[in-house]
C-alpha positions as a LaTeX table, in Angstrom:
\begin{tabular}{lrrr}
\hline
Residue & $x$ (\AA) & $y$ (\AA) & $z$ (\AA) \\
\hline
Val1 & 22.80 & $-5.66$ & 6.53 \\
Glu2 & 22.98 & $-8.77$ & 4.34 \\
Leu3 & 19.94 & $-11.01$ & 4.12 \\
Leu4 & 21.35 & $-14.40$ & 3.16 \\
Gly5 & 19.48 & $-16.62$ & 0.73 \\
Asp6 & 19.16 & $-17.82$ & $-2.84$ \\
Phe7 & 16.53 & $-15.36$ & $-4.03$ \\
Glu8 & 14.92 & $-16.23$ & $-7.35$ \\
Gly9 & 11.98 & $-15.13$ & $-9.46$ \\
Asp10 & 9.59 & $-12.93$ & $-7.48$ \\
Ala11 & 11.56 & $-13.41$ & $-4.27$ \\
Val12 & 11.93 & $-9.74$ & $-3.40$ \\
Pro13 & 11.46 & $-7.71$ & $-0.21$ \\
Arg14 & 7.72 & $-7.16$ & 0.04 \\
Asn15 & 6.91 & $-5.46$ & 3.34 \\
Met16 & 8.51 & $-4.47$ & 6.64 \\
Gly17 & 7.60 & $-3.82$ & 10.24 \\
Ile18 & 9.35 & $-1.82$ & 12.94 \\
Ser19 & 9.15 & $-1.90$ & 16.74 \\
Ala20 & 7.94 & 1.16 & 18.64 \\
Asp21 & 11.46 & 2.16 & 19.70 \\
Gly22 & 12.98 & 1.39 & 16.30 \\
Ser23 & 15.37 & $-1.23$ & 17.68 \\
Val24 & 13.97 & $-4.12$ & 15.64 \\
Val25 & 12.99 & $-4.28$ & 11.97 \\
Ser26 & 11.30 & $-7.23$ & 10.29 \\
Ile27 & 11.38 & $-7.88$ & 6.54 \\
Ile28 & 9.54 & $-10.51$ & 4.50 \\
Ile29 & 10.73 & $-11.94$ & 1.20 \\
Arg30 & 7.91 & $-12.66$ & $-1.20$ \\
Asp31 & 7.62 & $-16.14$ & $-2.76$ \\
Asp32 & 10.65 & $-17.44$ & $-0.85$ \\
Gly33 & 8.44 & $-17.45$ & 2.24 \\
Arg34 & 11.07 & $-16.11$ & 4.61 \\
Leu35 & 11.03 & $-13.64$ & 7.50 \\
Tyr36 & 14.15 & $-11.67$ & 8.45 \\
Val37 & 14.64 & $-9.78$ & 11.69 \\
Val38 & 17.29 & $-7.06$ & 12.03 \\
Asp39 & 18.66 & $-5.61$ & 15.29 \\
Thr40 & 19.13 & $-1.96$ & 14.33 \\
Glu41 & 21.38 & $-1.21$ & 17.32 \\
Thr42 & 24.02 & $-3.71$ & 16.19 \\
Met43 & 22.92 & $-3.77$ & 12.52 \\
Thr44 & 22.92 & $-7.55$ & 12.50 \\
Val45 & 20.38 & $-10.14$ & 11.40 \\
Val46 & 18.84 & $-12.15$ & 14.24 \\
Asp47 & 19.53 & $-15.60$ & 12.80 \\
Gly48 & 16.32 & $-17.54$ & 12.31 \\
Asp49 & 18.11 & $-20.52$ & 10.77 \\
Pro50 & 21.31 & $-21.15$ & 12.79 \\
Ala51 & 21.71 & $-24.61$ & 11.26 \\
Ser52 & 22.44 & $-23.12$ & 7.85 \\
Thr53 & 25.34 & $-20.97$ & 6.75 \\
Asp54 & 23.50 & $-20.02$ & 3.56 \\
Trp55 & 20.37 & $-18.58$ & 5.19 \\
Asn56 & 19.75 & $-16.32$ & 8.15 \\
Gly57 & 16.02 & $-15.84$ & 7.74 \\
Phe58 & 13.13 & $-17.81$ & 9.24 \\
Asp59 & 11.33 & $-20.25$ & 6.92 \\
Leu60 & 7.60 & $-19.56$ & 7.16 \\
Glu61 & 6.83 & $-22.86$ & 5.42 \\
Ser62 & 8.39 & $-24.92$ & 8.20 \\
Gly63 & 6.24 & $-26.88$ & 10.63 \\
Gly64 & 3.60 & $-27.79$ & 8.06 \\
Leu65 & 1.96 & $-24.37$ & 8.09 \\
Leu66 & $-0.80$ & $-23.83$ & 5.52 \\
Asn67 & $-0.81$ & $-21.01$ & 2.96 \\
Arg68 & 2.53 & $-19.79$ & 4.23 \\
Asn69 & 4.62 & $-19.72$ & 1.07 \\
Ile70 & 3.83 & $-16.16$ & $-0.04$ \\
Pro71 & 3.94 & $-13.67$ & 2.86 \\
Asn72 & 2.57 & $-10.26$ & 1.98 \\
Ala73 & 2.79 & $-8.10$ & 5.11 \\
Val74 & 4.40 & $-8.06$ & 8.55 \\
Ala75 & 4.06 & $-6.03$ & 11.75 \\
Leu76 & 5.95 & $-6.09$ & 15.05 \\
Ser77 & 4.75 & $-5.77$ & 18.63 \\
Asp78 & 5.89 & $-2.61$ & 20.40 \\
Asp79 & 8.77 & $-4.42$ & 22.11 \\
Gly80 & 9.85 & $-6.15$ & 18.91 \\
Ala81 & 9.44 & $-9.59$ & 20.47 \\
Thr82 & 6.55 & $-10.81$ & 18.31 \\
Ala83 & 5.98 & $-10.71$ & 14.56 \\
Tyr84 & 2.58 & $-10.85$ & 12.87 \\
Val85 & 2.58 & $-12.10$ & 9.26 \\
Gly86 & $-0.26$ & $-12.05$ & 6.71 \\
Tyr87 & $-0.28$ & $-13.84$ & 3.36 \\
Arg88 & $-1.53$ & $-13.62$ & $-0.21$ \\
Ser89 & $-4.14$ & $-16.28$ & 0.52 \\
Gly90 & $-5.75$ & $-18.00$ & 3.49 \\
Ser91 & $-7.61$ & $-16.57$ & 6.45 \\
Glu92 & $-4.93$ & $-16.38$ & 9.14 \\
Val93 & $-2.27$ & $-14.08$ & 10.51 \\
Asp94 & 0.67 & $-15.97$ & 12.01 \\
Val95 & 1.93 & $-14.95$ & 15.46 \\
Ile96 & 5.67 & $-15.66$ & 15.79 \\
Asp97 & 7.81 & $-15.46$ & 18.95 \\
Leu98 & 11.11 & $-14.06$ & 17.69 \\
Ala99 & 13.14 & $-15.20$ & 20.69 \\
Ser100 & 12.29 & $-18.88$ & 20.25 \\
Trp101 & 11.17 & $-18.76$ & 16.59 \\
Thr102 & 8.00 & $-20.60$ & 17.49 \\
Val103 & 4.66 & $-20.05$ & 15.79 \\
Gly104 & 1.63 & $-19.79$ & 18.06 \\
Thr105 & $-2.03$ & $-20.26$ & 17.27 \\
Pro106 & $-2.85$ & $-18.15$ & 14.19 \\
Trp107 & $-5.34$ & $-15.33$ & 14.42 \\
Thr108 & $-8.29$ & $-15.98$ & 12.12 \\
His109 & $-10.38$ & $-13.62$ & 10.02 \\
Pro110 & $-13.96$ & $-13.51$ & 11.37 \\
Gly111 & $-15.64$ & $-12.84$ & 8.03 \\
Ala112 & $-16.98$ & $-15.17$ & 5.36 \\
Ser113 & $-14.40$ & $-14.31$ & 2.68 \\
Thr114 & $-11.58$ & $-16.56$ & 3.82 \\
Thr115 & $-10.35$ & $-18.40$ & 0.73 \\
Tyr116 & $-8.41$ & $-15.63$ & $-0.97$ \\
Leu117 & $-7.97$ & $-12.62$ & 1.23 \\
Tyr118 & $-4.73$ & $-11.18$ & $-0.20$ \\
Thr119 & $-3.34$ & $-9.37$ & 2.82 \\
Ala120 & $-2.46$ & $-5.75$ & 2.05 \\
Glu121 & $-1.16$ & $-4.57$ & 5.44 \\
Val122 & $-0.91$ & $-5.65$ & 9.07 \\
Leu123 & $-0.30$ & $-2.65$ & 11.31 \\
Met124 & 0.24 & $-2.37$ & 15.06 \\
Ala125 & $-1.56$ & 0.55 & 16.71 \\
Asp126 & $-0.27$ & 2.51 & 19.71 \\
Asp127 & $-2.77$ & 0.74 & 21.96 \\
Gly128 & $-1.31$ & $-2.68$ & 21.10 \\
Arg129 & $-4.13$ & $-3.82$ & 18.83 \\
Leu130 & $-3.36$ & $-5.24$ & 15.39 \\
His131 & $-5.21$ & $-3.95$ & 12.34 \\
Trp132 & $-5.35$ & $-6.22$ & 9.29 \\
Thr133 & $-6.57$ & $-4.99$ & 5.91 \\
Ser134 & $-7.00$ & $-7.36$ & 2.98 \\
Gln135 & $-8.25$ & $-7.19$ & $-0.58$ \\
Asn136 & $-11.38$ & $-9.25$ & $-0.04$ \\
Gly137 & $-11.65$ & $-9.10$ & 3.74 \\
Gly138 & $-11.84$ & $-5.40$ & 4.59 \\
Leu139 & $-10.50$ & $-4.17$ & 7.92 \\
Val140 & $-10.21$ & $-6.43$ & 10.97 \\
Thr141 & $-9.01$ & $-5.44$ & 14.44 \\
Phe142 & $-7.42$ & $-7.95$ & 16.84 \\
Asp143 & $-6.99$ & $-7.37$ & 20.55 \\
Ala144 & $-3.99$ & $-8.74$ & 22.44 \\
Ser145 & $-5.66$ & $-12.13$ & 22.88 \\
Gly146 & $-6.34$ & $-12.54$ & 19.16 \\
Thr147 & $-10.07$ & $-11.83$ & 19.36 \\
Ala148 & $-11.16$ & $-10.23$ & 16.09 \\
Thr149 & $-13.71$ & $-7.58$ & 15.17 \\
Leu150 & $-14.71$ & $-6.97$ & 11.55 \\
Gln151 & $-14.73$ & $-3.19$ & 11.14 \\
Thr152 & $-15.34$ & $-2.60$ & 7.44 \\
Pro153 & $-18.77$ & $-1.21$ & 6.50 \\
Asp154 & $-20.68$ & $-3.11$ & 3.83 \\
Ile155 & $-19.56$ & $-0.96$ & 0.91 \\
Gly156 & $-17.70$ & $-3.54$ & $-1.20$ \\
Gly157 & $-14.49$ & $-3.14$ & $-3.14$ \\
Asp158 & $-10.89$ & $-4.12$ & $-2.50$ \\
Trp159 & $-9.14$ & $-2.78$ & 0.59 \\
Leu160 & $-5.46$ & $-2.41$ & $-0.20$ \\
Gly161 & $-3.07$ & 0.22 & 1.12 \\
Ala162 & $-3.24$ & 1.35 & 4.76 \\
His163 & $-1.14$ & 3.69 & 6.88 \\
Phe164 & $-1.39$ & 5.41 & 10.28 \\
Gly165 & $-1.46$ & 9.18 & 10.48 \\
Leu166 & 0.96 & 11.19 & 12.61 \\
Asp167 & $-1.28$ & 10.89 & 15.68 \\
Gly168 & $-0.77$ & 7.12 & 15.67 \\
Thr169 & $-4.48$ & 6.47 & 16.06 \\
Thr170 & $-6.07$ & 7.49 & 12.74 \\
Leu171 & $-5.79$ & 4.71 & 10.18 \\
Tyr172 & $-6.14$ & 5.70 & 6.52 \\
Leu173 & $-7.19$ & 3.00 & 4.03 \\
Arg174 & $-7.26$ & 2.79 & 0.25 \\
Gln175 & $-10.40$ & 1.30 & $-1.32$ \\
Asp176 & $-10.88$ & 0.32 & $-4.97$ \\
Val177 & $-14.29$ & $-0.37$ & $-6.50$ \\
Gly178 & $-14.09$ & $-0.99$ & $-10.23$ \\
Ser179 & $-13.09$ & 2.25 & $-11.94$ \\
Trp180 & $-13.11$ & 4.47 & $-8.90$ \\
Gly181 & $-11.36$ & 4.62 & $-5.56$ \\
Ala182 & $-11.50$ & 6.36 & $-2.21$ \\
Ile183 & $-9.47$ & 7.00 & 0.91 \\
Trp184 & $-11.17$ & 6.28 & 4.22 \\
Gly185 & $-10.24$ & 7.32 & 7.75 \\
Phe186 & $-10.78$ & 5.06 & 10.77 \\
Asp187 & $-10.40$ & 6.24 & 14.37 \\
Thr188 & $-8.81$ & 3.30 & 16.18 \\
Leu189 & $-9.50$ & 4.83 & 19.61 \\
Thr190 & $-13.27$ & 4.78 & 19.16 \\
Asp191 & $-13.52$ & 2.23 & 16.31 \\
Thr192 & $-15.50$ & 4.68 & 14.17 \\
Trp193 & $-15.21$ & 5.82 & 10.57 \\
Leu194 & $-14.31$ & 9.47 & 10.02 \\
Asp195 & $-15.88$ & 12.05 & 7.73 \\
Leu196 & $-13.01$ & 13.07 & 5.44 \\
Asp197 & $-14.95$ & 14.90 & 2.75 \\
Gly198 & $-17.52$ & 16.84 & 4.74 \\
Asp199 & $-20.42$ & 15.30 & 2.83 \\
Thr200 & $-23.12$ & 14.35 & 5.32 \\
Thr201 & $-25.62$ & 13.40 & 2.64 \\
Asp202 & $-23.92$ & 10.35 & 1.17 \\
Gly203 & $-25.05$ & 7.97 & 3.91 \\
Thr204 & $-21.52$ & 6.93 & 4.86 \\
Ala205 & $-18.75$ & 8.18 & 7.10 \\
Gly206 & $-17.47$ & 9.92 & 4.02 \\
Pro207 & $-14.58$ & 8.85 & 1.77 \\
Ala208 & $-12.13$ & 11.44 & 0.58 \\
Pro209 & $-12.80$ & 12.10 & $-3.13$ \\
Gln210 & $-10.57$ & 10.35 & $-5.60$ \\
Ser211 & $-11.36$ & 10.01 & $-9.29$ \\
Arg212 & $-9.48$ & 6.85 & $-10.25$ \\
Gly213 & $-9.07$ & 3.36 & $-8.89$ \\
Asp214 & $-6.40$ & 1.59 & $-10.95$ \\
Asp215 & $-5.73$ & $-0.89$ & $-8.12$ \\
Ala216 & $-3.52$ & 1.55 & $-6.24$ \\
His217 & $-1.85$ & $-0.25$ & $-3.36$ \\
Leu218 & 0.61 & 1.97 & $-1.53$ \\
Leu219 & $-0.70$ & 4.60 & 0.87 \\
Val220 & 1.58 & 6.78 & 3.00 \\
Thr221 & 0.89 & 9.80 & 5.20 \\
Thr222 & 3.35 & 12.66 & 5.63 \\
Pro223 & 5.00 & 13.19 & 9.05 \\
Phe224 & 3.64 & 16.73 & 9.48 \\
\hline
\end{tabular}
């Protein structure tokens, strides 16, 4: 599938989302501020810019949107009809109707750290709620109406990589605090933090032990 565009500098594929049935894939291009949507049944790009023969993506900077030039993460609704895009700065996640290419009211981070969040991941759970993790903003959960709940405990650090486990309900998150890091588990069914290390004396839900931080970003769970 060819994503049309004049990609320069740091304009590279940054993140992707996939619908529940795998029929739709969304891809964002960093620094070019564009969203591409691919129909995997026909292996064609759903043209977000029909007026141009040089581009077939959707320009996230159109319509006077703020902080929309550097998208960092994207998720899709289960039916693939709606895309949710987070950015390297700002306090909003854009909600985009992919049939009409219209942008609705953005969903806003409920915390105080809203000037430079640096979105790491936006992930759609099996129950239809969106989970947004960001470097300075922790973990936020949105219901279908866009109402947000700040989930992260007050333990500091940068919250970067995130990935669902095989059960589709356990969300694993990567935390960096200076020279050390940890992996946390969050049960999205009960909105509770899980004990991953078996230590009941540390006063927390229990991060899995990890000796180094090093700003690790990517986190993936195995399918078994």
